JSON list of C-alpha atoms in Angstrom, two decimals:
[
{"chain": "Z", "resi": 1, "resn": "MET", "atom": "CA", "xyz": [56.16, 19.30, -39.20]},
{"chain": "Z", "resi": 2, "resn": "SER", "atom": "CA", "xyz": [53.42, 21.29, -40.85]},
{"chain": "Z", "resi": 3, "resn": "ALA", "atom": "CA", "xyz": [53.13, 25.22, -41.44]},
{"chain": "Z", "resi": 4, "resn": "LYS", "atom": "CA", "xyz": [51.39, 27.34, -38.41]},
{"chain": "Z", "resi": 5, "resn": "PRO", "atom": "CA", "xyz": [48.19, 28.13, -39.79]},
{"chain": "Z", "resi": 6, "resn": "THR", "atom": "CA", "xyz": [47.81, 31.76, -39.58]},
{"chain": "Z", "resi": 7, "resn": "CYS", "atom": "CA", "xyz": [45.28, 33.64, -37.29]},
{"chain": "Z", "resi": 8, "resn": "LEU", "atom": "CA", "xyz": [43.41, 36.89, -37.87]},
{"chain": "Z", "resi": 9, "resn": "ILE", "atom": "CA", "xyz": [42.90, 38.30, -34.88]},
{"chain": "Z", "resi": 10, "resn": "VAL", "atom": "CA", "xyz": [40.77, 41.82, -35.65]},
{"chain": "Z", "resi": 11, "resn": "ALA", "atom": "CA", "xyz": [40.21, 44.29, -33.49]},
{"chain": "Z", "resi": 12, "resn": "SER", "atom": "CA", "xyz": [37.94, 47.83, -33.27]},
{"chain": "Z", "resi": 13, "resn": "ALA", "atom": "CA", "xyz": [39.60, 50.96, -34.22]},
{"chain": "Z", "resi": 14, "resn": "SER", "atom": "CA", "xyz": [36.70, 52.86, -31.80]},
{"chain": "Z", "resi": 15, "resn": "SER", "atom": "CA", "xyz": [37.82, 55.36, -29.58]},
{"chain": "Z", "resi": 16, "resn": "GLN", "atom": "CA", "xyz": [35.31, 53.09, -27.10]},
{"chain": "Z", "resi": 17, "resn": "GLY", "atom": "CA", "xyz": [38.77, 50.63, -27.33]},
{"chain": "Z", "resi": 18, "resn": "VAL", "atom": "CA", "xyz": [39.68, 47.05, -27.20]},
{"chain": "Z", "resi": 19, "resn": "SER", "atom": "CA", "xyz": [40.05, 44.91, -23.85]},
{"chain": "Z", "resi": 20, "resn": "ALA", "atom": "CA", "xyz": [43.62, 45.07, -22.38]},
{"chain": "Z", "resi": 21, "resn": "LYS", "atom": "CA", "xyz": [43.21, 42.04, -20.40]},
{"chain": "Z", "resi": 22, "resn": "SER", "atom": "CA", "xyz": [41.00, 39.23, -23.95]},
{"chain": "Z", "resi": 23, "resn": "PHE", "atom": "CA", "xyz": [43.61, 41.16, -25.90]},
{"chain": "Z", "resi": 24, "resn": "LEU", "atom": "CA", "xyz": [47.12, 39.52, -24.27]},
{"chain": "Z", "resi": 25, "resn": "GLN", "atom": "CA", "xyz": [45.43, 36.41, -23.11]},
{"chain": "Z", "resi": 26, "resn": "CYS", "atom": "CA", "xyz": [43.95, 35.82, -27.31]},
{"chain": "Z", "resi": 27, "resn": "PHE", "atom": "CA", "xyz": [47.39, 37.13, -28.08]},
{"chain": "Z", "resi": 28, "resn": "SER", "atom": "CA", "xyz": [49.24, 34.62, -25.88]},
{"chain": "Z", "resi": 29, "resn": "LEU", "atom": "CA", "xyz": [47.70, 32.45, -26.74]},
{"chain": "Z", "resi": 30, "resn": "CYS", "atom": "CA", "xyz": [47.71, 32.06, -29.89]},
{"chain": "Z", "resi": 31, "resn": "SER", "atom": "CA", "xyz": [51.55, 33.13, -30.28]},
{"chain": "Z", "resi": 32, "resn": "THR", "atom": "CA", "xyz": [52.37, 29.62, -29.18]},
{"chain": "Z", "resi": 33, "resn": "ALA", "atom": "CA", "xyz": [49.34, 27.84, -32.10]},
{"chain": "Z", "resi": 34, "resn": "PHE", "atom": "CA", "xyz": [49.25, 30.13, -34.90]},
{"chain": "Z", "resi": 35, "resn": "ASN", "atom": "CA", "xyz": [51.59, 32.76, -37.32]},
{"chain": "Z", "resi": 36, "resn": "LEU", "atom": "CA", "xyz": [49.00, 36.81, -35.78]},
{"chain": "Z", "resi": 37, "resn": "GLN", "atom": "CA", "xyz": [48.63, 38.97, -38.45]},
{"chain": "Z", "resi": 38, "resn": "THR", "atom": "CA", "xyz": [46.35, 41.89, -36.46]},
{"chain": "Z", "resi": 39, "resn": "ALA", "atom": "CA", "xyz": [43.97, 44.60, -38.19]},
{"chain": "Z", "resi": 40, "resn": "THR", "atom": "CA", "xyz": [41.44, 47.00, -37.55]},
{"chain": "Z", "resi": 41, "resn": "PRO", "atom": "CA", "xyz": [39.59, 49.44, -39.84]},
{"chain": "Z", "resi": 42, "resn": "GLY", "atom": "CA", "xyz": [42.19, 51.28, -41.80]},
{"chain": "Z", "resi": 43, "resn": "GLY", "atom": "CA", "xyz": [44.69, 49.93, -39.60]},
{"chain": "Z", "resi": 44, "resn": "LYS", "atom": "CA", "xyz": [44.45, 53.05, -37.03]},
{"chain": "Z", "resi": 45, "resn": "THR", "atom": "CA", "xyz": [46.60, 52.16, -34.00]},
{"chain": "Z", "resi": 46, "resn": "ILE", "atom": "CA", "xyz": [44.68, 49.59, -31.28]},
{"chain": "Z", "resi": 47, "resn": "ASP", "atom": "CA", "xyz": [43.22, 51.04, -28.13]},
{"chain": "Z", "resi": 48, "resn": "PHE", "atom": "CA", "xyz": [43.53, 49.87, -25.40]},
{"chain": "Z", "resi": 49, "resn": "VAL", "atom": "CA", "xyz": [41.06, 49.82, -22.03]},
{"chain": "Z", "resi": 50, "resn": "GLY", "atom": "CA", "xyz": [40.59, 48.37, -18.93]},
{"chain": "Z", "resi": 51, "resn": "VAL", "atom": "CA", "xyz": [45.33, 48.34, -18.43]},
{"chain": "Z", "resi": 52, "resn": "ASP", "atom": "CA", "xyz": [45.82, 47.45, -14.71]},
{"chain": "Z", "resi": 53, "resn": "GLU", "atom": "CA", "xyz": [48.83, 46.40, -12.65]},
{"chain": "Z", "resi": 54, "resn": "SER", "atom": "CA", "xyz": [48.67, 42.71, -14.39]},
{"chain": "Z", "resi": 55, "resn": "THR", "atom": "CA", "xyz": [48.02, 44.67, -17.91]},
{"chain": "Z", "resi": 56, "resn": "ALA", "atom": "CA", "xyz": [50.06, 47.77, -17.60]},
{"chain": "Z", "resi": 57, "resn": "ARG", "atom": "CA", "xyz": [53.80, 45.89, -18.31]},
{"chain": "Z", "resi": 58, "resn": "TRP", "atom": "CA", "xyz": [52.13, 44.00, -21.37]},
{"chain": "Z", "resi": 59, "resn": "VAL", "atom": "CA", "xyz": [50.31, 46.62, -23.22]},
{"chain": "Z", "resi": 60, "resn": "GLN", "atom": "CA", "xyz": [54.09, 48.84, -23.26]},
{"chain": "Z", "resi": 61, "resn": "ASP", "atom": "CA", "xyz": [56.13, 46.48, -24.63]},
{"chain": "Z", "resi": 62, "resn": "PHE", "atom": "CA", "xyz": [53.47, 44.92, -27.35]},
{"chain": "Z", "resi": 63, "resn": "ASN", "atom": "CA", "xyz": [53.44, 48.47, -28.24]},
{"chain": "Z", "resi": 64, "resn": "VAL", "atom": "CA", "xyz": [56.72, 49.36, -29.45]},
{"chain": "Z", "resi": 65, "resn": "LYS", "atom": "CA", "xyz": [56.43, 45.94, -31.50]},
{"chain": "Z", "resi": 66, "resn": "SER", "atom": "CA", "xyz": [56.36, 46.44, -35.46]},
{"chain": "Z", "resi": 67, "resn": "TYR", "atom": "CA", "xyz": [53.86, 43.34, -34.62]},
{"chain": "Z", "resi": 68, "resn": "ALA", "atom": "CA", "xyz": [51.99, 45.70, -33.47]},
{"chain": "Z", "resi": 69, "resn": "THR", "atom": "CA", "xyz": [50.98, 48.20, -36.27]},
{"chain": "Z", "resi": 70, "resn": "PRO", "atom": "CA", "xyz": [47.68, 46.45, -37.51]},
{"chain": "Z", "resi": 71, "resn": "ALA", "atom": "CA", "xyz": [47.11, 45.38, -40.96]},
{"chain": "Z", "resi": 72, "resn": "LYS", "atom": "CA", "xyz": [43.96, 47.71, -42.79]},
{"chain": "Z", "resi": 73, "resn": "LEU", "atom": "CA", "xyz": [40.54, 45.40, -42.82]},
{"chain": "Z", "resi": 74, "resn": "GLU", "atom": "CA", "xyz": [39.53, 46.94, -45.72]},
{"chain": "Z", "resi": 75, "resn": "SER", "atom": "CA", "xyz": [42.74, 45.27, -47.74]},
{"chain": "Z", "resi": 76, "resn": "ILE", "atom": "CA", "xyz": [42.14, 41.41, -45.97]},
{"chain": "Z", "resi": 77, "resn": "ASP", "atom": "CA", "xyz": [41.90, 38.42, -47.81]},
{"chain": "Z", "resi": 78, "resn": "GLY", "atom": "CA", "xyz": [40.23, 36.59, -45.87]},
{"chain": "Z", "resi": 79, "resn": "ALA", "atom": "CA", "xyz": [41.43, 33.49, -48.37]},
{"chain": "Z", "resi": 80, "resn": "ARG", "atom": "CA", "xyz": [44.14, 33.94, -47.26]},
{"chain": "Z", "resi": 81, "resn": "TYR", "atom": "CA", "xyz": [43.62, 32.48, -42.96]},
{"chain": "Z", "resi": 82, "resn": "GLN", "atom": "CA", "xyz": [43.20, 29.85, -41.33]},
{"chain": "Z", "resi": 83, "resn": "ALA", "atom": "CA", "xyz": [41.76, 30.92, -38.80]},
{"chain": "Z", "resi": 84, "resn": "LEU", "atom": "CA", "xyz": [40.06, 34.07, -37.60]},
{"chain": "Z", "resi": 85, "resn": "LEU", "atom": "CA", "xyz": [39.32, 35.32, -33.12]},
{"chain": "Z", "resi": 86, "resn": "ILE", "atom": "CA", "xyz": [38.32, 38.98, -32.79]},
{"chain": "Z", "resi": 87, "resn": "PRO", "atom": "CA", "xyz": [38.80, 39.65, -28.86]},
{"chain": "Z", "resi": 88, "resn": "ASP", "atom": "CA", "xyz": [36.76, 41.66, -26.38]},
{"chain": "Z", "resi": 89, "resn": "CYS", "atom": "CA", "xyz": [36.04, 45.08, -28.09]},
{"chain": "Z", "resi": 90, "resn": "PRO", "atom": "CA", "xyz": [33.88, 47.00, -26.23]},
{"chain": "Z", "resi": 91, "resn": "GLY", "atom": "CA", "xyz": [33.82, 49.23, -29.28]},
{"chain": "Z", "resi": 92, "resn": "ALA", "atom": "CA", "xyz": [33.13, 46.72, -31.89]},
{"chain": "Z", "resi": 93, "resn": "PRO", "atom": "CA", "xyz": [29.33, 47.72, -31.81]},
{"chain": "Z", "resi": 94, "resn": "ASN", "atom": "CA", "xyz": [29.91, 51.43, -33.39]},
{"chain": "Z", "resi": 95, "resn": "ASP", "atom": "CA", "xyz": [32.91, 50.19, -35.80]},
{"chain": "Z", "resi": 96, "resn": "LEU", "atom": "CA", "xyz": [33.10, 46.31, -36.79]},
{"chain": "Z", "resi": 97, "resn": "ALA", "atom": "CA", "xyz": [28.96, 45.91, -35.93]},
{"chain": "Z", "resi": 98, "resn": "HIS", "atom": "CA", "xyz": [28.37, 47.38, -39.34]},
{"chain": "Z", "resi": 99, "resn": "SER", "atom": "CA", "xyz": [31.92, 47.11, -41.94]},
{"chain": "Z", "resi": 100, "resn": "GLY", "atom": "CA", "xyz": [31.63, 46.35, -45.41]},
{"chain": "Z", "resi": 101, "resn": "SER", "atom": "CA", "xyz": [35.49, 44.27, -44.08]},
{"chain": "Z", "resi": 102, "resn": "MET", "atom": "CA", "xyz": [33.79, 42.19, -41.45]},
{"chain": "Z", "resi": 103, "resn": "HIS", "atom": "CA", "xyz": [31.40, 41.05, -43.22]},
{"chain": "Z", "resi": 104, "resn": "ARG", "atom": "CA", "xyz": [33.53, 40.19, -46.97]},
{"chain": "Z", "resi": 105, "resn": "ILE", "atom": "CA", "xyz": [35.94, 38.21, -44.24]},
{"chain": "Z", "resi": 106, "resn": "LEU", "atom": "CA", "xyz": [33.24, 36.52, -42.60]},
{"chain": "Z", "resi": 107, "resn": "THR", "atom": "CA", "xyz": [31.55, 35.49, -45.39]},
{"chain": "Z", "resi": 108, "resn": "GLN", "atom": "CA", "xyz": [33.94, 34.31, -46.88]},
{"chain": "Z", "resi": 109, "resn": "PHE", "atom": "CA", "xyz": [35.16, 32.27, -43.03]},
{"chain": "Z", "resi": 110, "resn": "ILE", "atom": "CA", "xyz": [31.91, 30.58, -42.86]},
{"chain": "Z", "resi": 111, "resn": "SER", "atom": "CA", "xyz": [31.91, 29.16, -47.05]},
{"chain": "Z", "resi": 112, "resn": "GLN", "atom": "CA", "xyz": [34.30, 27.09, -46.30]},
{"chain": "Z", "resi": 113, "resn": "GLN", "atom": "CA", "xyz": [33.47, 26.58, -42.84]},
{"chain": "Z", "resi": 114, "resn": "LYS", "atom": "CA", "xyz": [36.47, 27.86, -41.18]},
{"chain": "Z", "resi": 115, "resn": "PRO", "atom": "CA", "xyz": [36.57, 28.37, -37.69]},
{"chain": "Z", "resi": 116, "resn": "VAL", "atom": "CA", "xyz": [35.81, 31.86, -36.23]},
{"chain": "Z", "resi": 117, "resn": "CYS", "atom": "CA", "xyz": [36.25, 33.25, -32.62]},
{"chain": "Z", "resi": 118, "resn": "ALA", "atom": "CA", "xyz": [35.07, 36.02, -31.18]},
{"chain": "Z", "resi": 119, "resn": "VAL", "atom": "CA", "xyz": [34.41, 36.75, -27.22]},
{"chain": "Z", "resi": 120, "resn": "GLY", "atom": "CA", "xyz": [32.45, 39.45, -25.52]},
{"chain": "Z", "resi": 121, "resn": "GLN", "atom": "CA", "xyz": [31.45, 42.88, -26.96]},
{"chain": "Z", "resi": 122, "resn": "GLY", "atom": "CA", "xyz": [33.29, 41.45, -30.65]},
{"chain": "Z", "resi": 123, "resn": "VAL", "atom": "CA", "xyz": [30.65, 38.61, -31.32]},
{"chain": "Z", "resi": 124, "resn": "SER", "atom": "CA", "xyz": [28.99, 42.14, -32.48]},
{"chain": "Z", "resi": 125, "resn": "ALA", "atom": "CA", "xyz": [31.23, 41.94, -35.08]},
{"chain": "Z", "resi": 126, "resn": "LEU", "atom": "CA", "xyz": [29.60, 38.77, -37.08]},
{"chain": "Z", "resi": 127, "resn": "CYS", "atom": "CA", "xyz": [25.96, 40.64, -36.81]},
{"chain": "Z", "resi": 128, "resn": "CYS", "atom": "CA", "xyz": [27.50, 42.64, -40.50]},
{"chain": "Z", "resi": 129, "resn": "ALA", "atom": "CA", "xyz": [27.36, 39.38, -41.56]},
{"chain": "Z", "resi": 130, "resn": "THR", "atom": "CA", "xyz": [24.16, 39.46, -43.42]},
{"chain": "Z", "resi": 131, "resn": "GLU", "atom": "CA", "xyz": [22.67, 38.87, -47.23]},
{"chain": "Z", "resi": 132, "resn": "GLY", "atom": "CA", "xyz": [19.84, 40.32, -48.07]},
{"chain": "Z", "resi": 133, "resn": "GLN", "atom": "CA", "xyz": [17.80, 40.33, -44.30]},
{"chain": "Z", "resi": 134, "resn": "ARG", "atom": "CA", "xyz": [19.36, 36.97, -43.63]},
{"chain": "Z", "resi": 135, "resn": "TRP", "atom": "CA", "xyz": [21.41, 36.81, -41.05]},
{"chain": "Z", "resi": 136, "resn": "LEU", "atom": "CA", "xyz": [24.10, 34.18, -42.91]},
{"chain": "Z", "resi": 137, "resn": "PHE", "atom": "CA", "xyz": [24.49, 32.62, -38.90]},
{"chain": "Z", "resi": 138, "resn": "SER", "atom": "CA", "xyz": [20.59, 32.14, -38.43]},
{"chain": "Z", "resi": 139, "resn": "GLY", "atom": "CA", "xyz": [20.84, 29.21, -37.06]},
{"chain": "Z", "resi": 140, "resn": "TYR", "atom": "CA", "xyz": [23.90, 29.36, -35.29]},
{"chain": "Z", "resi": 141, "resn": "SER", "atom": "CA", "xyz": [24.25, 28.72, -31.38]},
{"chain": "Z", "resi": 142, "resn": "LEU", "atom": "CA", "xyz": [26.13, 31.60, -29.99]},
{"chain": "Z", "resi": 143, "resn": "THR", "atom": "CA", "xyz": [26.59, 33.50, -26.26]},
{"chain": "Z", "resi": 144, "resn": "GLY", "atom": "CA", "xyz": [27.85, 36.56, -26.24]},
{"chain": "Z", "resi": 145, "resn": "PRO", "atom": "CA", "xyz": [27.71, 39.82, -23.30]},
{"chain": "Z", "resi": 146, "resn": "SER", "atom": "CA", "xyz": [23.62, 39.47, -21.68]},
{"chain": "Z", "resi": 147, "resn": "VAL", "atom": "CA", "xyz": [21.87, 42.35, -21.01]},
{"chain": "Z", "resi": 148, "resn": "PHE", "atom": "CA", "xyz": [22.58, 42.00, -17.94]},
{"chain": "Z", "resi": 149, "resn": "GLU", "atom": "CA", "xyz": [26.29, 42.56, -17.81]},
{"chain": "Z", "resi": 150, "resn": "LEU", "atom": "CA", "xyz": [25.45, 45.39, -20.63]},
{"chain": "Z", "resi": 151, "resn": "VAL", "atom": "CA", "xyz": [22.85, 46.92, -18.49]},
{"chain": "Z", "resi": 152, "resn": "ARG", "atom": "CA", "xyz": [26.51, 47.87, -15.87]},
{"chain": "Z", "resi": 153, "resn": "GLN", "atom": "CA", "xyz": [28.50, 50.05, -17.96]},
{"chain": "Z", "resi": 154, "resn": "PRO", "atom": "CA", "xyz": [27.82, 54.19, -18.48]},
{"chain": "Z", "resi": 155, "resn": "ASP", "atom": "CA", "xyz": [26.76, 54.36, -21.59]},
{"chain": "Z", "resi": 156, "resn": "PHE", "atom": "CA", "xyz": [24.66, 51.20, -21.58]},
{"chain": "Z", "resi": 157, "resn": "ALA", "atom": "CA", "xyz": [21.60, 53.41, -23.36]},
{"chain": "Z", "resi": 158, "resn": "ASN", "atom": "CA", "xyz": [23.95, 55.22, -25.94]},
{"chain": "Z", "resi": 159, "resn": "LEU", "atom": "CA", "xyz": [25.21, 51.02, -27.92]},
{"chain": "Z", "resi": 160, "resn": "PRO", "atom": "CA", "xyz": [24.22, 51.08, -31.53]},
{"chain": "Z", "resi": 161, "resn": "LEU", "atom": "CA", "xyz": [23.54, 47.00, -30.75]},
{"chain": "Z", "resi": 162, "resn": "ILE", "atom": "CA", "xyz": [22.76, 44.83, -28.75]},
{"chain": "Z", "resi": 163, "resn": "VAL", "atom": "CA", "xyz": [24.04, 41.68, -29.19]},
{"chain": "Z", "resi": 164, "resn": "GLU", "atom": "CA", "xyz": [20.92, 38.96, -27.52]},
{"chain": "Z", "resi": 165, "resn": "ASP", "atom": "CA", "xyz": [18.06, 40.62, -28.93]},
{"chain": "Z", "resi": 166, "resn": "PHE", "atom": "CA", "xyz": [20.35, 40.73, -32.16]},
{"chain": "Z", "resi": 167, "resn": "VAL", "atom": "CA", "xyz": [20.35, 37.14, -32.22]},
{"chain": "Z", "resi": 168, "resn": "LYS", "atom": "CA", "xyz": [17.47, 36.14, -31.58]},
{"chain": "Z", "resi": 169, "resn": "ASP", "atom": "CA", "xyz": [15.31, 38.60, -33.92]},
{"chain": "Z", "resi": 170, "resn": "SER", "atom": "CA", "xyz": [17.33, 37.48, -36.26]},
{"chain": "Z", "resi": 171, "resn": "GLY", "atom": "CA", "xyz": [16.27, 33.47, -35.71]},
{"chain": "Z", "resi": 172, "resn": "GLY", "atom": "CA", "xyz": [20.12, 32.38, -33.85]},
{"chain": "Z", "resi": 173, "resn": "SER", "atom": "CA", "xyz": [19.86, 31.11, -30.27]},
{"chain": "Z", "resi": 174, "resn": "TYR", "atom": "CA", "xyz": [21.35, 32.54, -27.75]},
{"chain": "Z", "resi": 175, "resn": "THR", "atom": "CA", "xyz": [21.86, 31.38, -24.47]},
{"chain": "Z", "resi": 176, "resn": "ALA", "atom": "CA", "xyz": [24.31, 33.31, -22.14]},
{"chain": "Z", "resi": 177, "resn": "SER", "atom": "CA", "xyz": [25.73, 31.65, -17.74]},
{"chain": "Z", "resi": 178, "resn": "GLN", "atom": "CA", "xyz": [25.45, 34.49, -15.29]},
{"chain": "Z", "resi": 179, "resn": "GLU", "atom": "CA", "xyz": [27.11, 37.66, -15.09]},
{"chain": "Z", "resi": 180, "resn": "ASP", "atom": "CA", "xyz": [30.92, 37.40, -14.85]},
{"chain": "Z", "resi": 181, "resn": "ALA", "atom": "CA", "xyz": [31.12, 33.74, -15.19]},
{"chain": "Z", "resi": 182, "resn": "VAL", "atom": "CA", "xyz": [32.83, 31.30, -18.01]},
{"chain": "Z", "resi": 183, "resn": "HIS", "atom": "CA", "xyz": [30.62, 30.91, -20.60]},
{"chain": "Z", "resi": 184, "resn": "VAL", "atom": "CA", "xyz": [31.65, 29.38, -23.85]},
{"chain": "Z", "resi": 185, "resn": "VAL", "atom": "CA", "xyz": [29.88, 27.94, -26.64]},
{"chain": "Z", "resi": 186, "resn": "VAL", "atom": "CA", "xyz": [30.69, 25.88, -29.66]},
{"chain": "Z", "resi": 187, "resn": "ASP", "atom": "CA", "xyz": [28.24, 25.07, -32.47]},
{"chain": "Z", "resi": 188, "resn": "ARG", "atom": "CA", "xyz": [30.22, 23.64, -36.56]},
{"chain": "Z", "resi": 189, "resn": "HIS", "atom": "CA", "xyz": [33.01, 26.52, -36.81]},
{"chain": "Z", "resi": 190, "resn": "LEU", "atom": "CA", "xyz": [31.71, 29.20, -34.51]},
{"chain": "Z", "resi": 191, "resn": "ILE", "atom": "CA", "xyz": [33.46, 29.25, -30.45]},
{"chain": "Z", "resi": 192, "resn": "THR", "atom": "CA", "xyz": [32.02, 32.64, -28.94]},
{"chain": "Z", "resi": 193, "resn": "GLY", "atom": "CA", "xyz": [32.88, 33.64, -25.50]},
{"chain": "Z", "resi": 194, "resn": "GLN", "atom": "CA", "xyz": [30.33, 35.42, -22.95]},
{"chain": "Z", "resi": 195, "resn": "ASN", "atom": "CA", "xyz": [32.85, 37.85, -22.12]},
{"chain": "Z", "resi": 196, "resn": "LEU", "atom": "CA", "xyz": [36.73, 39.71, -20.93]},
{"chain": "Z", "resi": 197, "resn": "GLN", "atom": "CA", "xyz": [36.44, 36.12, -18.47]},
{"chain": "Z", "resi": 198, "resn": "SER", "atom": "CA", "xyz": [35.87, 33.82, -20.87]},
{"chain": "Z", "resi": 199, "resn": "THR", "atom": "CA", "xyz": [38.63, 34.94, -23.11]},
{"chain": "Z", "resi": 200, "resn": "LEU", "atom": "CA", "xyz": [41.16, 32.09, -22.35]},
{"chain": "Z", "resi": 201, "resn": "LEU", "atom": "CA", "xyz": [38.02, 28.70, -22.51]},
{"chain": "Z", "resi": 202, "resn": "ALA", "atom": "CA", "xyz": [37.59, 31.14, -26.00]},
{"chain": "Z", "resi": 203, "resn": "VAL", "atom": "CA", "xyz": [40.49, 30.39, -27.00]},
{"chain": "Z", "resi": 204, "resn": "ASN", "atom": "CA", "xyz": [41.66, 27.56, -26.35]},
{"chain": "Z", "resi": 205, "resn": "ASN", "atom": "CA", "xyz": [38.79, 26.10, -28.05]},
{"chain": "Z", "resi": 206, "resn": "LEU", "atom": "CA", "xyz": [40.38, 27.70, -31.39]},
{"chain": "Z", "resi": 207, "resn": "ILE", "atom": "CA", "xyz": [42.48, 26.41, -31.43]},
{"chain": "Z", "resi": 208, "resn": "LEU", "atom": "CA", "xyz": [41.42, 22.59, -30.24]},
{"chain": "Z", "resi": 209, "resn": "LEU", "atom": "CA", "xyz": [39.45, 23.66, -33.29]},
{"chain": "Z", "resi": 210, "resn": "CYS", "atom": "CA", "xyz": [41.89, 24.22, -35.81]},
{"chain": "Z", "resi": 211, "resn": "ASN", "atom": "CA", "xyz": [43.81, 21.48, -34.49]},
{"chain": "Z", "resi": 212, "resn": "ALA", "atom": "CA", "xyz": [41.25, 18.47, -35.81]},
{"chain": "Z", "resi": 213, "resn": "LYS", "atom": "CA", "xyz": [40.91, 19.36, -39.12]}
]
């Protein structure tokens, strides 16, 4: 049996945090299919948001494990990983969306056509992948949080980036379903999920894509 591929899970270090439910689903599904490495800007501990009865125990258990300490995104070599996964991170528009390290890793993944999966606000991390004036995902079809979903948030007016607008302005093809509906788009090696509810289906597609290689 061949060795398991290695998947890099990138999370936000911003105070708006990382969706507990989306991260739990990403980590639980992927742990059987991949060797996992988590990373955040500066190696900051993951700040989970939206913790409820269904996730509280898991978060508590996760935080005491040795693998709960993320690596510094700045020191990650994208060439060492076969898959990249960005869960739903409300904080991503504030840091990952303009991260030089994220840009470097995504550029490497695009050049090798390696599977990339981003969910919900995690999709905003893809926006940093520019070369001059050109977005490297120009011409790709993808989804992400719709304006109708985002406008319900109290901090909507302060969002530094709206994925739907960025994709449309940068030559990508954006689609969305109804608010909170499961919607996943697969285009070549890129998988995107519209929202938290799309996490399971998006990650299962990532696993399928890696198994098919």
